[in-house]
Amino acid sequence: MRGFFIGRFQPYHLGHHEVIKNIIHEVDELIIGIGSAQESHTLENPFTAGERVLMIVRALEELNIDKRIYVIPLEDIYRNSLWVSHVCSMVPPFDIVYTNNPLVYRLFKEAGFKVKSTKMYNRKEYQGTEIRRKMLEGGDWERYVPKAVAEVIKEIDGISRIKEIAAKDV
Amino acid sequence: MRGFFIGRFQPYHLGHHEVIKNIIHEVDELIIGIGSAQESHTLENPFTAGERVLMIVRALEELNIDKRIYVIPLEDIYRNSLWVSHVCSMVPPFDIVYTNNPLVYRLFKEAGFKVKSTKMYNRKEYQGTEIRRKMLEGGDWERYVPKAVAEVIKEIDGISRIKEIAAKDV
Amino acid sequence: MRGFFIGRFQPYHLGHHEVIKNIIHEVDELIIGIGSAQESHTLENPFTAGERVLMIVRALEELNIDKRIYVIPLEDIYRNSLWVSHVCSMVPPFDIVYTNNPLVYRLFKEAGFKVKSTKMYNRKEYQGTEIRRKMLEGGDWERYVPKAVAEVIKEIDGISRIKEIAAKDV
Amino acid sequence: MRGFFIGRFQPYHLGHHEVIKNIIHEVDELIIGIGSAQESHTLENPFTAGERVLMIVRALEELNIDKRIYVIPLEDIYRNSLWVSHVCSMVPPFDIVYTNNPLVYRLFKEAGFKVKSTKMYNRKEYQGTEIRRKMLEGGDWERYVPKAVAEVIKEIDGISRIKEIAAKDV
Amino acid sequence: MRGFFIGRFQPYHLGHHEVIKNIIHEVDELIIGIGSAQESHTLENPFTAGERVLMIVRALEELNIDKRIYVIPLEDIYRNSLWVSHVCSMVPPFDIVYTNNPLVYRLFKEAGFKVKSTKMYNRKEYQGTEIRRKMLEGGDWERYVPKAVAEVIKEIDGISRIKEIAAKDV
Amino acid sequence: MRGFFIGRFQPYHLGHHEVIKNIIHEVDELIIGIGSAQESHTLENPFTAGERVLMIVRALEELNIDKRIYVIPLEDIYRNSLWVSHVCSMVPPFDIVYTNNPLVYRLFKEAGFKVKSTKMYNRKEYQGTEIRRKMLEGGDWERYVPKAVAEVIKEIDGISRIKEIAAKDV
């Protein structure tokens, strides 16, 4: 059985990490879709798809998973009624969808898929918005992401990117 | 004389119905354009273009109009300066535009068209935003739409769609 | 039961007319999709979607059909894997597809639809390419289209359009 | 040395004028990019790219600059990671970028360009938002734009456009 | 009176140069639109819009024209029915169109514009296809373009670009 | 050192397999980009991106490579001047490009990348066009692809898809 899990991963954090640790036991293979792949260099979406691929792949290595994992960037299609078909054309066939996003849930259900809600681990602390705010304001963002992710963000000088694009005037 | 009337019809409601009852007497044929046809499954635009076609065609049947009516979905073109040409390429030629949307009014006027304001019937109650809010919150939305429209919405399970996509977490 | 039939209708000709005469008896309602709706002013696609709507609606009137017919322009989506979802979002729900286009046939079948081949009436004479060639070269194109279609083409000065855009240099 | 300066110029105002007066001495040739060229007929972007070309070219004539100036409309590409390549494909090669927009600054810096901040002259008064608000509310907008720009706006009946599209109902 | 002349200018050659020398006397200002601006690095369209801007502006300098000339890149819009509106939104208003392209001629005529055919000077020798073939095969392409254009092509190493992308295998 | 190799992989065949066997020794990690990811269900591009991901990942398993390999679908961007930036935004950073496509070679070289030609193994037999022709005509296509790829194609019923879409009339 192949599962599908999607997120924007801006950045990939410990909340995502916990979800994957849980669902990996229920599937034979897992597809991780990176949503809004075309977005980058904004406060909401600071990292490119390629940078997010790097974060996820390196973070997963820590988990020593012995199942096949596909990490696939997915550009937005800007039309909800086409989105499920778009996903299905870009990734290998899958049997079950894991999500806690209500729109993703509804769209896959209308298309006849089996969909399961993921319990987000400590939702209050482990969410992208909060972590990006900490990056911008100089807070301790590192404790909310896997160590490998923090390294990638430093390698690409990600914090200075966020701070610069947030500036009012240069 | 052929007239053109445009709306998003999310959903088609009694306010639209009244407008059409009024303008149908001034034209020989009427084109009804369904705007933002590509949108669906959002709180602002819950229904697909096809579902909206169904609502309009069935609702008009109640009126026993003996004039030719064209119901045409129109995808957004995302550029105001091209919009009039886009509409004109997708629908049969027309002589007059009916609208109470200021941008539609201005764009057709700049393009040299004859444009007439429609008086919206009981604007406070009969507007999409209000009706969609009632759908979401369990209010009495049915009294604001033609009977045929309420039936279509039930057939497609529209209320549960709106409620699900509005959920914060599944 | 609602059926779906698609074509580019450049122009709508007697071959299409025969198909519709045949399939109308098998359905309660018929959706006619106008493919490549965004195309016009080329030798392959001389007429706008709106002009094609006009041709079809007027030609069907001659048939005195007492069933509901929806004529819907469909813009190309340029991705085969999204095309069925695109169609389904733009038109009312349907139960059966009529087509003799192999790609349309395959795409709907892969999506789980019931699809039936249409027998094209006198395929050699009644096909768009041949009729457009006659329009361009001054041949007798009128005998291949319903009378109402010939009238529309004259109203919009369609023949001179085809001849002008085919010119090498003005 | 060729420089590049970008703005939306909705409208071109005295703040832009001062910047250009300053940077023109530092370059041999200057490219002025008109951003969001595809936008028009909104409160945020009332004027078409062509109208903005006209404003800029006529206003610059007052300055009697004897250096080559290129005025180039640039459509949005909607992807930050492609934007620098998009600009570079549409305009002649340049050696330095002038901007006070933080995102533009960051994107060109990441791409290896030399970027200089422009000091905006009297930023509080000379900014587009403020000037468009004055146009809408009947304030004295003319003192904030070069004389030639005021003339263009009158020629194209720009103030009535802004007022009409801002109306709630026609 | 403002005129509009459009071409792809791959490259700008002496045929274009002659046309401009002729029509410049009939107008007060001239807009030169660079078509298919988004294309580059193909055999049919080797040069970017920015490179073509450079060719045209430098070549025109040789002519010492004392009238205002606007050189504007125009991205393709891929829909003939929108093309005239697209052009009109991107360039200043104009009164007359010069072209010898049949489609351009027809589209502007249908939109109600005054259109004049340009006589192409020595059409057999001065055409892009022929000149690009000479570039590719090592022929004497320089005699068919203004001196300034040959310089630009050398500066950007244009000939080696054409030869490389034409290679079968690297 | 991270390398980048791109192909359309319609299907992934032994020619690709040999290239990867060779270049894997020169890099620490390898990114395999799947070009024209949005294409499917045509004779030129029969398989979806997701199906091609499956082919590649399973075929590589046979090789027992102990280096990290990223398999990333890349949608076309339809503008050569943006293509390198597009690729760079979608995949992790890389140091060297492997290709024998002349356009890919040129575009990366103009962008300052190190590019190396791949020697295609037995180019005459191992090429997509030839293999797809064999699939269509009932030839022995299986001997030109890794065993795992043949299995994927059978699982998705790929041969009947190719044969059906190639039919003239259904």
Coordinates of N, CA and C in Angstrom, one line a residue, chain D residues 28-146:
Chain D
D28 N 25.8 55.3 -18.2 CA 25.9 55.8 -19.6 C 24.5 55.7 -20.2
E29 N 23.8 54.6 -19.9 CA 22.5 54.4 -20.4 C 21.6 53.9 -19.3
L30 N 20.3 54.2 -19.3 CA 19.4 53.8 -18.3 C 18.2 53.0 -18.8
I31 N 17.9 51.8 -18.2 CA 16.7 51.1 -18.6 C 15.7 51.3 -17.5
I32 N 14.5 51.8 -17.9 CA 13.4 51.9 -16.9 C 12.4 50.8 -17.1
G33 N 12.3 49.9 -16.2 CA 11.3 48.8 -16.3 C 10.0 49.1 -15.7
I34 N 8.9 48.9 -16.4 CA 7.6 49.2 -15.9 C 7.0 47.9 -15.4
G35 N 7.0 47.7 -14.0 CA 6.5 46.4 -13.5 C 5.0 46.2 -13.5
S36 N 4.6 45.0 -13.3 CA 3.2 44.7 -13.4 C 2.5 45.3 -14.6
A37 N 3.2 45.1 -15.7 CA 2.7 45.8 -17.0 C 1.3 45.3 -17.4
Q38 N 1.0 44.1 -17.0 CA -0.3 43.5 -17.5 C -1.5 44.1 -16.6
E39 N -1.2 44.8 -15.6 CA -2.3 45.2 -14.7 C -2.8 46.6 -15.2
S40 N -4.1 46.8 -15.0 CA -4.8 48.1 -15.2 C -6.2 48.1 -14.7
H41 N -6.8 49.2 -14.6 CA -8.2 49.3 -14.3 C -8.5 48.8 -12.9
T42 N -7.6 48.9 -12.0 CA -7.8 48.6 -10.6 C -7.4 49.8 -9.8
L43 N -7.8 49.9 -8.5 CA -7.4 51.0 -7.7 C -5.9 51.0 -7.5
E44 N -5.4 49.9 -7.3 CA -3.9 49.7 -7.1 C -3.1 50.0 -8.4
N45 N -3.7 49.6 -9.5 CA -3.0 49.7 -10.8 C -3.9 50.3 -11.8
P46 N -4.2 51.6 -11.8 CA -5.3 52.1 -12.7 C -4.8 52.2 -14.1
F47 N -3.6 52.4 -14.4 CA -3.1 52.7 -15.8 C -2.5 51.6 -16.5
T48 N -2.8 51.5 -17.8 CA -2.2 50.4 -18.6 C -0.7 50.7 -18.8
A49 N 0.1 49.6 -19.2 CA 1.5 49.8 -19.4 C 1.7 50.9 -20.5
G50 N 0.9 50.9 -21.5 CA 1.1 51.8 -22.6 C 0.9 53.3 -22.1
E51 N -0.1 53.5 -21.2 CA -0.3 54.8 -20.7 C 0.9 55.2 -19.8
R52 N 1.5 54.2 -19.1 CA 2.6 54.5 -18.2 C 3.9 54.8 -19.1
V53 N 4.0 54.1 -20.2 CA 5.1 54.4 -21.1 C 5.0 55.9 -21.5
L54 N 3.8 56.3 -21.9 CA 3.6 57.7 -22.3 C 4.0 58.7 -21.3
M55 N 3.5 58.4 -20.0 CA 3.9 59.3 -18.9 C 5.4 59.5 -18.8
I56 N 6.1 58.4 -18.7 CA 7.5 58.4 -18.5 C 8.3 59.1 -19.6
V57 N 8.0 58.7 -20.8 CA 8.7 59.3 -21.9 C 8.5 60.8 -22.0
R58 N 7.3 61.2 -21.8 CA 7.0 62.7 -21.9 C 7.6 63.4 -20.7
A59 N 7.6 62.8 -19.5 CA 8.2 63.5 -18.4 C 9.7 63.6 -18.5
L60 N 10.3 62.6 -19.0 CA 11.8 62.6 -19.2 C 12.2 63.7 -20.2
E61 N 11.3 63.9 -21.2 CA 11.7 64.9 -22.1 C 12.0 66.3 -21.5
E62 N 11.2 66.6 -20.4 CA 11.5 67.8 -19.7 C 12.9 67.9 -19.1
L63 N 13.5 66.8 -18.9 CA 14.8 66.8 -18.2 C 16.0 67.0 -19.2
N64 N 15.7 66.9 -20.5 CA 16.7 67.1 -21.5 C 17.9 66.2 -21.3
I65 N 17.7 64.9 -21.0 CA 18.8 64.0 -20.8 C 19.4 63.6 -22.1
D66 N 20.7 63.6 -22.2 CA 21.3 63.3 -23.5 C 21.9 61.9 -23.5
K67 N 21.3 61.0 -22.6 CA 21.8 59.6 -22.6 C 20.6 58.7 -23.1
R68 N 21.0 57.6 -23.6 CA 20.0 56.7 -24.1 C 19.1 56.1 -23.0
I69 N 17.8 56.2 -23.1 CA 16.9 55.6 -22.0 C 16.0 54.7 -22.7
Y70 N 15.9 53.5 -22.1 CA 15.0 52.4 -22.6 C 13.8 52.3 -21.6
V71 N 12.6 52.4 -22.1 CA 11.4 52.3 -21.2 C 10.7 51.0 -21.7
I72 N 10.7 50.0 -20.8 CA 10.3 48.6 -21.2 C 9.2 48.1 -20.2
P73 N 8.0 47.8 -20.7 CA 7.0 47.2 -19.9 C 7.4 45.8 -19.5
L74 N 7.2 45.4 -18.3 CA 7.5 44.0 -17.8 C 6.3 43.3 -17.2
E75 N 5.8 42.3 -17.8 CA 4.7 41.6 -17.3 C 5.2 40.8 -16.0
D76 N 4.3 40.6 -15.1 CA 4.6 39.8 -13.9 C 4.8 38.4 -14.3
I77 N 5.7 37.7 -13.6 CA 6.0 36.3 -14.0 C 5.4 35.4 -12.9
Y78 N 5.0 36.0 -11.7 CA 4.4 35.3 -10.6 C 5.2 34.2 -10.0
R79 N 6.5 34.2 -10.2 CA 7.4 33.3 -9.5 C 8.7 34.0 -9.2
N80 N 9.0 34.3 -8.0 CA 10.2 35.1 -7.6 C 11.5 34.5 -8.1
S81 N 11.5 33.1 -8.1 CA 12.8 32.5 -8.5 C 13.1 32.6 -10.0
L82 N 12.1 33.1 -10.8 CA 12.3 33.3 -12.2 C 12.4 34.7 -12.6
W83 N 12.1 35.6 -11.7 CA 11.9 37.0 -12.0 C 13.2 37.7 -12.6
V84 N 14.3 37.4 -12.0 CA 15.6 38.1 -12.5 C 15.8 37.6 -14.0
S85 N 15.7 36.3 -14.2 CA 15.9 35.8 -15.6 C 14.9 36.4 -16.6
H86 N 13.7 36.6 -16.1 CA 12.6 37.2 -16.9 C 13.0 38.6 -17.3
V87 N 13.4 39.4 -16.3 CA 13.8 40.8 -16.6 C 15.0 40.8 -17.5
C88 N 16.0 39.9 -17.3 CA 17.2 39.9 -18.1 C 16.9 39.5 -19.6
S89 N 15.8 38.8 -19.8 CA 15.5 38.4 -21.2 C 14.8 39.5 -21.9
M90 N 14.1 40.4 -21.2 CA 13.3 41.4 -21.8 C 14.0 42.7 -22.0
V91 N 15.1 43.0 -21.4 CA 15.8 44.3 -21.5 C 17.2 44.0 -21.9
P92 N 17.9 45.1 -22.5 CA 19.3 45.0 -22.8 C 20.1 44.7 -21.5
P93 N 21.3 44.1 -21.7 CA 22.2 43.7 -20.5 C 22.5 45.0 -19.7
F94 N 22.6 44.8 -18.4 CA 22.8 46.0 -17.5 C 23.9 45.6 -16.4
D95 N 24.5 46.6 -15.9 CA 25.6 46.4 -14.9 C 25.2 46.7 -13.5
I96 N 24.2 47.4 -13.3 CA 23.8 47.8 -11.9 C 22.3 48.0 -11.8
V97 N 21.8 47.6 -10.6 CA 20.4 47.8 -10.4 C 20.1 48.8 -9.3
Y98 N 19.2 49.7 -9.6 CA 18.8 50.7 -8.6 C 17.4 50.4 -8.1
T99 N 17.3 50.3 -6.8 CA 15.9 49.9 -6.3 C 15.9 50.3 -4.8
N100 N 14.7 50.5 -4.3 CA 14.6 50.5 -2.8 C 13.5 49.5 -2.4
N101 N 13.2 48.6 -3.3 CA 12.3 47.5 -2.9 C 13.1 46.3 -2.4
P102 N 12.8 45.9 -1.2 CA 13.6 44.8 -0.5 C 13.6 43.5 -1.3
L103 N 12.5 43.1 -1.9 CA 12.5 41.9 -2.7 C 13.3 42.0 -3.9
V104 N 13.2 43.1 -4.7 CA 14.0 43.3 -5.9 C 15.5 43.3 -5.5
Y105 N 15.8 44.0 -4.4 CA 17.1 44.0 -3.9 C 17.7 42.6 -3.7
R106 N 16.9 41.8 -2.9 CA 17.4 40.5 -2.6 C 17.5 39.6 -3.8
L107 N 16.5 39.6 -4.7 CA 16.6 38.7 -5.8 C 17.8 39.0 -6.7
F108 N 18.0 40.3 -7.0 CA 19.2 40.6 -7.8 C 20.5 40.3 -7.1
K109 N 20.5 40.5 -5.8 CA 21.8 40.2 -5.1 C 22.0 38.7 -5.1
E110 N 21.0 37.8 -4.9 CA 21.2 36.4 -4.9 C 21.7 36.0 -6.3
A111 N 21.3 36.7 -7.3 CA 21.7 36.4 -8.7 C 23.1 37.0 -9.1
G112 N 23.7 37.6 -8.1 CA 25.1 38.1 -8.3 C 25.2 39.5 -8.9
F113 N 24.1 40.3 -8.9 CA 24.2 41.6 -9.5 C 24.6 42.6 -8.5
K114 N 25.2 43.7 -8.9 CA 25.5 44.9 -8.1 C 24.2 45.7 -8.0
V115 N 23.8 45.9 -6.7 CA 22.5 46.6 -6.5 C 22.7 47.8 -5.6
K116 N 22.1 48.9 -5.9 CA 22.2 50.1 -5.0 C 20.8 50.6 -4.6
S117 N 20.8 51.0 -3.3 CA 19.5 51.5 -2.8 C 19.3 52.9 -3.4
T118 N 18.1 53.3 -3.7 CA 17.8 54.6 -4.1 C 17.2 55.4 -2.9
K119 N 17.6 56.6 -2.8 CA 17.0 57.4 -1.7 C 15.7 58.0 -2.3
M120 N 14.6 57.6 -1.8 CA 13.3 58.2 -2.3 C 13.2 59.6 -1.7
Y121 N 12.9 60.5 -2.5 CA 12.7 61.9 -2.2 C 11.4 62.2 -1.5
N122 N 11.5 62.7 -0.3 CA 10.2 63.0 0.4 C 9.2 61.8 0.4
R123 N 9.7 60.7 0.9 CA 8.9 59.5 0.7 C 7.4 59.6 1.2
K124 N 7.2 60.4 2.2 CA 5.9 60.5 2.8 C 4.9 61.0 1.8
E125 N 5.3 62.1 1.1 CA 4.3 62.7 0.1 C 4.3 62.0 -1.2
Y126 N 5.5 61.7 -1.7 CA 5.6 61.2 -3.0 C 5.6 59.7 -3.1
Q127 N 4.4 59.2 -2.9 CA 4.3 57.7 -3.1 C 2.9 57.4 -3.8
G128 N 2.9 56.4 -4.6 CA 1.7 56.1 -5.4 C 0.4 56.0 -4.6
T129 N 0.5 55.2 -3.6 CA -0.8 55.0 -2.8 C -1.4 56.3 -2.4
E130 N -0.6 57.2 -1.9 CA -1.1 58.5 -1.5 C -1.7 59.3 -2.6
I131 N -1.0 59.3 -3.7 CA -1.4 60.1 -4.9 C -2.7 59.5 -5.5
R132 N -2.8 58.2 -5.6 CA -4.0 57.6 -6.1 C -5.2 57.9 -5.2
R133 N -4.9 57.9 -3.9 CA -6.0 58.3 -2.9 C -6.5 59.7 -3.2
K134 N -5.6 60.6 -3.5 CA -6.0 62.0 -3.8 C -6.8 62.0 -5.1
M135 N -6.4 61.2 -6.1 CA -7.1 61.2 -7.3 C -8.6 60.8 -7.1
L136 N -8.7 59.8 -6.2 CA -10.0 59.2 -6.0 C -10.9 60.2 -5.2
E137 N -10.3 60.9 -4.2 CA -11.1 61.7 -3.3 C -11.2 63.1 -3.8
G138 N -10.6 63.4 -5.0 CA -10.7 64.8 -5.4 C -9.7 65.7 -4.9
G139 N -8.6 65.2 -4.3 CA -7.5 66.1 -3.8 C -6.6 66.6 -4.8
D140 N -5.6 67.4 -4.4 CA -4.7 68.0 -5.4 C -3.5 67.1 -5.7
W141 N -3.8 66.1 -6.6 CA -2.8 65.2 -7.0 C -1.8 65.7 -8.0
E142 N -2.2 66.8 -8.7 CA -1.3 67.3 -9.8 C 0.0 67.8 -9.3
R143 N 0.1 68.3 -8.1 CA 1.4 68.8 -7.6 C 2.4 67.8 -7.3
Y144 N 2.0 66.5 -7.3 CA 3.0 65.4 -7.0 C 3.5 64.7 -8.3
V145 N 3.0 65.1 -9.4 CA 3.5 64.5 -10.6 C 4.1 65.5 -11.6
P146 N 5.0 65.1 -12.5 CA 5.5 66.1 -13.5 C 4.3 66.6 -14.3

